[in-house]
Amino acid sequence: MMPPAATRLSRPELVPDDAIVEIRGISKTYGADVEALRDIDLDLPRGKLTSLLGPSGCGKTTLLKIVAGLVKPTAGTIRVDGRIVDGPGPERAFVFQDFALMPWATVMRNTAFGLELRGMARAKREEIAKRYIAEVGLSGFENKYPHELSGGMRQRVGLARALAVDAEVLLLDEPFSAVDEQNRRKFQEDLIRLRTVQKKTFIFVTHSIEEAVYLSDRIVLLSPRPGRISGIIEPNIDRTGNPDEIRRDRRYLDAVEEIWQGLREYVD
């Protein structure tokens, strides 16, 4: 029997047994009166891709950066693998929306930079970096500089750098938003393939309902500011087939429509 298009989880089901990221009572206020997030309680399952989806300004990126240890919450705690987050850590890697590459460094140096910071010997870190450069489809570009690459290629370098440090949790802040639609779809397909190889936990911020449904095991819907959890959906999409067939699948289309109906009240 075919599974339903999407499963909307009730509050008691928010905590998976195999959670790697535990978010408890997270709130964030900027300045005196800009409340970005309010009382976020959420556990994220190990080895899955969870998307944060909601209207502009709902705190998606703020929550991602709090998990990364790049922003401190006003209240609440984050645990990753049972350890309190009080700053960046080696078990987490961040892929920025704007690539955040060093313009003076080659693809090889950029990819290996996290390993260099850890004091790994050059030969070893370049061996690892070369493997992930190949994994993201950039073999032959190891000695190129960011200005010699397209936007899509620069984003691939950012992903390779995150993969190279072998972090358990990868945090991606709208990583495909700066590329054209053709490259965006190719990146989505590549990410699905990488997930089958890497077995990492991904937390993915996006504005795109279609992208969230196509990629995610679980989608967390956030309300307008202050961001609160308005729902959690599991799309139940079979992603083993042809990408075009997946996007025409009834379960995919129904999940997109269900999420849109849940978010449309927040659109002006």
Short mmCIF file of C-alpha atoms in Angstrom, two decimals:
data_model
loop_
_atom_site.label_atom_id
_atom_site.label_comp_id
_atom_site.label_asym_id
_atom_site.label_seq_id
_atom_site.Cartn_x
_atom_site.Cartn_y
_atom_site.Cartn_z
CA MET A 1 0.00 0.00 0.00
CA MET A 2 1.34 3.42 -0.96
CA PRO A 3 2.23 5.65 2.02
CA PRO A 4 0.36 8.92 2.46
CA ALA A 5 1.63 12.02 0.68
CA ALA A 6 2.79 13.49 3.95
CA THR A 7 2.61 12.78 7.64
CA ARG A 8 1.88 15.74 9.90
CA LEU A 9 3.38 15.00 13.29
CA SER A 10 1.64 15.88 16.55
CA ARG A 11 3.49 17.55 19.41
CA PRO A 12 4.31 14.32 21.37
CA GLU A 13 6.00 12.96 18.26
CA LEU A 14 8.45 15.84 17.89
CA VAL A 15 11.17 13.92 19.73
CA PRO A 16 12.66 11.03 17.71
CA ASP A 17 14.36 8.27 19.66
CA ASP A 18 17.61 8.76 17.72
CA ALA A 19 17.89 12.54 18.10
CA ILE A 20 21.37 14.00 17.63
CA VAL A 21 20.37 17.68 18.05
CA GLU A 22 18.22 18.64 21.03
CA ILE A 23 16.73 22.16 21.07
CA ARG A 24 15.15 23.24 24.32
CA GLY A 25 13.32 26.51 24.97
CA ILE A 26 15.33 28.50 22.44
CA SER A 27 14.42 32.17 22.19
CA LYS A 28 16.38 34.99 20.57
CA THR A 29 15.84 38.74 20.85
CA TYR A 30 17.97 41.27 19.00
CA GLY A 31 18.33 44.63 20.69
CA ALA A 32 15.46 45.77 22.87
CA ASP A 33 12.45 44.65 20.87
CA VAL A 34 13.22 42.45 17.83
CA GLU A 35 12.10 38.98 18.90
CA ALA A 36 13.38 36.53 16.28
CA LEU A 37 12.52 33.22 17.97
CA ARG A 38 10.29 32.21 20.87
CA ASP A 39 10.33 28.96 22.86
CA ILE A 40 11.59 26.52 20.20
CA ASP A 41 11.55 22.90 21.37
CA LEU A 42 12.71 20.43 18.74
CA ASP A 43 14.78 17.28 18.39
CA LEU A 44 16.40 16.40 15.07
CA PRO A 45 16.98 12.76 14.07
CA ARG A 46 20.42 11.37 13.35
CA GLY A 47 21.27 10.67 9.72
CA LYS A 48 18.27 12.56 8.32
CA LEU A 49 17.80 15.81 6.41
CA THR A 50 15.56 18.27 8.23
CA SER A 51 14.51 21.50 6.50
CA LEU A 52 13.52 24.71 8.27
CA LEU A 53 10.83 26.38 6.19
CA GLY A 54 8.78 29.51 6.72
CA PRO A 55 8.19 33.11 5.61
CA SER A 56 11.00 35.65 5.39
CA GLY A 57 12.08 36.90 8.79
CA CYS A 58 10.74 33.92 10.75
CA GLY A 59 14.14 33.11 12.27
CA LYS A 60 15.22 30.11 10.16
CA THR A 61 18.82 31.29 9.71
CA THR A 62 18.98 32.54 13.31
CA LEU A 63 18.02 29.08 14.58
CA LEU A 64 20.56 27.44 12.26
CA LYS A 65 23.33 29.74 13.51
CA ILE A 66 22.38 29.06 17.13
CA VAL A 67 22.76 25.33 16.47
CA ALA A 68 26.10 26.08 14.80
CA GLY A 69 27.27 28.03 17.85
CA LEU A 70 27.70 31.20 15.77
CA VAL A 71 24.88 33.07 17.57
CA LYS A 72 24.06 32.82 21.27
CA PRO A 73 20.39 32.41 22.24
CA THR A 74 18.70 34.78 24.64
CA ALA A 75 17.23 31.76 26.42
CA GLY A 76 17.34 27.98 26.11
CA THR A 77 19.96 25.35 25.36
CA ILE A 78 21.20 23.28 22.41
CA ARG A 79 22.77 19.86 22.77
CA VAL A 80 24.55 17.96 20.00
CA ASP A 81 25.26 14.33 20.80
CA GLY A 82 24.42 15.14 24.41
CA ARG A 83 26.93 17.99 24.74
CA ILE A 84 25.86 21.58 25.40
CA VAL A 85 26.61 23.95 22.50
CA ASP A 86 28.44 27.08 23.67
CA GLY A 87 30.24 27.87 20.41
CA PRO A 88 31.37 26.26 17.14
CA GLY A 89 32.60 22.68 17.37
CA PRO A 90 34.18 20.00 15.18
CA GLU A 91 31.00 17.91 15.13
CA ARG A 92 29.23 20.70 13.16
CA ALA A 93 30.07 22.31 9.82
CA PHE A 94 28.33 25.32 8.24
CA VAL A 95 27.73 25.93 4.52
CA PHE A 96 27.05 29.63 4.00
CA GLN A 97 24.64 31.14 1.50
CA ASP A 98 27.35 33.46 0.12
CA PHE A 99 30.04 30.74 -0.20
CA ALA A 100 32.41 32.45 2.34
CA LEU A 101 35.50 31.33 0.44
CA MET A 102 38.94 32.90 0.88
CA PRO A 103 39.49 34.77 -2.41
CA TRP A 104 43.29 34.45 -2.22
CA ALA A 105 43.22 30.67 -1.76
CA THR A 106 42.86 27.90 -4.31
CA VAL A 107 40.05 25.36 -4.37
CA MET A 108 42.41 22.91 -2.67
CA ARG A 109 43.37 25.37 0.09
CA ASN A 110 39.77 26.45 0.66
CA THR A 111 38.56 22.85 0.88
CA ALA A 112 41.36 21.82 3.22
CA PHE A 113 41.18 24.93 5.41
CA GLY A 114 39.22 23.36 8.27
CA LEU A 115 41.72 20.52 8.42
CA GLU A 116 44.58 23.02 8.34
CA LEU A 117 43.09 24.77 11.37
CA ARG A 118 43.11 21.43 13.17
CA GLY A 119 46.84 21.12 12.56
CA MET A 120 46.66 18.22 10.11
CA ALA A 121 49.78 17.68 8.01
CA ARG A 122 49.58 19.18 4.53
CA ALA A 123 49.91 15.92 2.60
CA LYS A 124 47.13 14.28 4.60
CA ARG A 125 44.71 17.21 4.45
CA GLU A 126 45.22 17.62 0.72
CA GLU A 127 44.59 13.93 0.20
CA ILE A 128 41.27 14.27 2.04
CA ALA A 129 40.39 17.53 0.29
CA LYS A 130 41.07 16.02 -3.12
CA ARG A 131 38.62 13.21 -2.39
CA TYR A 132 35.81 15.62 -1.52
CA ILE A 133 36.62 17.94 -4.42
CA ALA A 134 36.04 14.91 -6.64
CA GLU A 135 32.88 14.03 -4.69
CA VAL A 136 31.29 17.39 -5.57
CA GLY A 137 32.37 17.19 -9.22
CA LEU A 138 35.32 19.61 -9.26
CA SER A 139 38.23 17.32 -10.12
CA GLY A 140 40.72 19.27 -12.21
CA PHE A 141 39.90 22.59 -10.53
CA GLU A 142 42.07 22.08 -7.45
CA ASN A 143 44.43 24.95 -8.36
CA LYS A 144 41.79 27.44 -9.47
CA TYR A 145 40.86 30.51 -7.44
CA PRO A 146 37.29 31.54 -6.52
CA HIS A 147 37.21 34.36 -9.09
CA GLU A 148 37.88 31.77 -11.80
CA LEU A 149 34.81 29.73 -10.86
CA SER A 150 31.11 30.13 -11.52
CA GLY A 151 28.74 30.73 -8.62
CA GLY A 152 27.67 27.10 -8.73
CA MET A 153 31.25 25.90 -8.62
CA ARG A 154 32.05 28.16 -5.67
CA GLN A 155 29.10 26.70 -3.79
CA ARG A 156 30.43 23.22 -4.50
CA VAL A 157 33.73 24.25 -2.91
CA GLY A 158 31.84 25.37 0.19
CA LEU A 159 30.11 22.00 0.38
CA ALA A 160 33.38 20.13 -0.15
CA ARG A 161 34.98 22.11 2.68
CA ALA A 162 32.14 21.19 5.03
CA LEU A 163 32.34 17.52 4.07
CA ALA A 164 36.14 17.40 4.39
CA VAL A 165 36.14 18.05 8.15
CA ASP A 166 33.96 14.95 8.62
CA ALA A 167 31.46 16.72 10.86
CA GLU A 168 28.48 14.71 12.04
CA VAL A 169 26.03 17.58 11.48
CA LEU A 170 26.05 19.75 8.35
CA LEU A 171 24.16 23.04 8.52
CA LEU A 172 23.22 24.55 5.17
CA ASP A 173 21.87 28.11 4.94
CA GLU A 174 19.99 28.37 1.62
CA PRO A 175 23.07 26.97 -0.14
CA PHE A 176 21.48 26.91 -3.61
CA SER A 177 19.73 30.28 -3.62
CA ALA A 178 22.50 32.13 -5.47
CA VAL A 179 22.55 29.85 -8.52
CA ASP A 180 20.21 29.56 -11.50
CA GLU A 181 17.32 27.10 -11.59
CA GLN A 182 19.16 24.53 -13.70
CA ASN A 183 22.12 24.41 -11.33
CA ARG A 184 19.80 24.45 -8.33
CA ARG A 185 18.06 21.29 -9.51
CA LYS A 186 21.41 19.65 -10.23
CA PHE A 187 22.63 20.54 -6.73
CA GLN A 188 19.48 19.06 -5.22
CA GLU A 189 20.06 15.80 -7.07
CA ASP A 190 23.73 15.81 -6.05
CA LEU A 191 22.80 16.36 -2.41
CA ILE A 192 20.46 13.37 -2.46
CA ARG A 193 23.29 11.27 -3.89
CA LEU A 194 25.80 12.60 -1.35
CA ARG A 195 23.45 11.76 1.50
CA THR A 196 23.39 8.10 0.52
CA VAL A 197 27.20 8.06 0.64
CA GLN A 198 27.92 10.31 3.62
CA LYS A 199 25.18 9.25 6.10
CA LYS A 200 25.40 12.65 7.81
CA THR A 201 22.74 14.69 9.59
CA PHE A 202 21.71 17.71 7.54
CA ILE A 203 19.83 20.79 8.73
CA PHE A 204 18.77 22.79 5.69
CA VAL A 205 17.28 26.30 5.51
CA THR A 206 15.22 27.11 2.42
CA HIS A 207 12.44 29.43 1.25
CA SER A 208 11.32 26.91 -1.37
CA ILE A 209 8.48 24.52 -0.55
CA GLU A 210 9.34 22.39 -3.59
CA GLU A 211 12.99 22.15 -2.56
CA ALA A 212 12.10 21.22 1.02
CA VAL A 213 9.73 18.44 -0.10
CA TYR A 214 12.17 17.12 -2.69
CA LEU A 215 15.10 16.89 -0.26
CA SER A 216 13.75 16.41 3.24
CA ASP A 217 12.94 13.54 5.54
CA ARG A 218 11.32 16.08 7.84
CA ILE A 219 10.17 19.69 7.36
CA VAL A 220 9.81 22.06 10.31
CA LEU A 221 7.36 24.89 9.57
CA LEU A 222 8.02 28.16 11.39
CA SER A 223 5.51 30.96 11.95
CA PRO A 224 6.27 34.64 11.23
CA ARG A 225 8.41 36.51 13.74
CA PRO A 226 8.77 35.61 16.48
CA GLY A 227 9.44 32.23 14.92
CA ARG A 228 7.65 29.33 16.57
CA ILE A 229 7.02 25.80 15.37
CA SER A 230 3.68 25.73 13.56
CA GLY A 231 3.97 22.15 12.31
CA ILE A 232 6.26 19.30 11.33
CA ILE A 233 5.73 17.29 8.16
CA GLU A 234 7.36 14.11 6.87
CA PRO A 235 6.86 14.04 3.08
CA ASN A 236 7.29 10.24 2.69
CA ILE A 237 8.82 10.66 -0.77
CA ASP A 238 10.56 7.76 -2.51
CA ARG A 239 13.72 9.36 -3.93
CA THR A 240 15.22 6.29 -5.58
CA GLY A 241 13.68 6.99 -8.97
CA ASN A 242 14.25 9.45 -11.79
CA PRO A 243 14.30 13.09 -10.49
CA ASP A 244 11.67 14.20 -13.00
CA GLU A 245 9.41 11.30 -12.02
CA ILE A 246 9.78 12.25 -8.35
CA ARG A 247 8.60 15.79 -9.08
CA ARG A 248 5.55 14.42 -10.88
CA ASP A 249 4.73 11.89 -8.17
CA ARG A 250 1.36 12.40 -6.48
CA ARG A 251 2.94 12.19 -3.03
CA TYR A 252 5.39 14.98 -3.91
CA LEU A 253 2.69 17.21 -5.39
CA ASP A 254 0.28 16.61 -2.52
CA ALA A 255 2.96 17.36 0.08
CA VAL A 256 3.84 20.63 -1.68
CA GLU A 257 0.17 21.63 -1.72
CA GLU A 258 -0.35 20.70 1.94
CA ILE A 259 2.59 22.81 3.05
CA TRP A 260 1.49 25.73 0.88
CA GLN A 261 -1.96 25.62 2.46
CA GLY A 262 -0.31 25.72 5.88
CA LEU A 263 1.88 28.71 5.00
CA ARG A 264 -0.35 30.79 2.73
CA GLU A 265 -2.01 32.57 5.67
CA TYR A 266 1.38 34.13 6.44
CA VAL A 267 1.81 35.57 2.94
CA ASP A 268 0.80 39.20 2.44
#
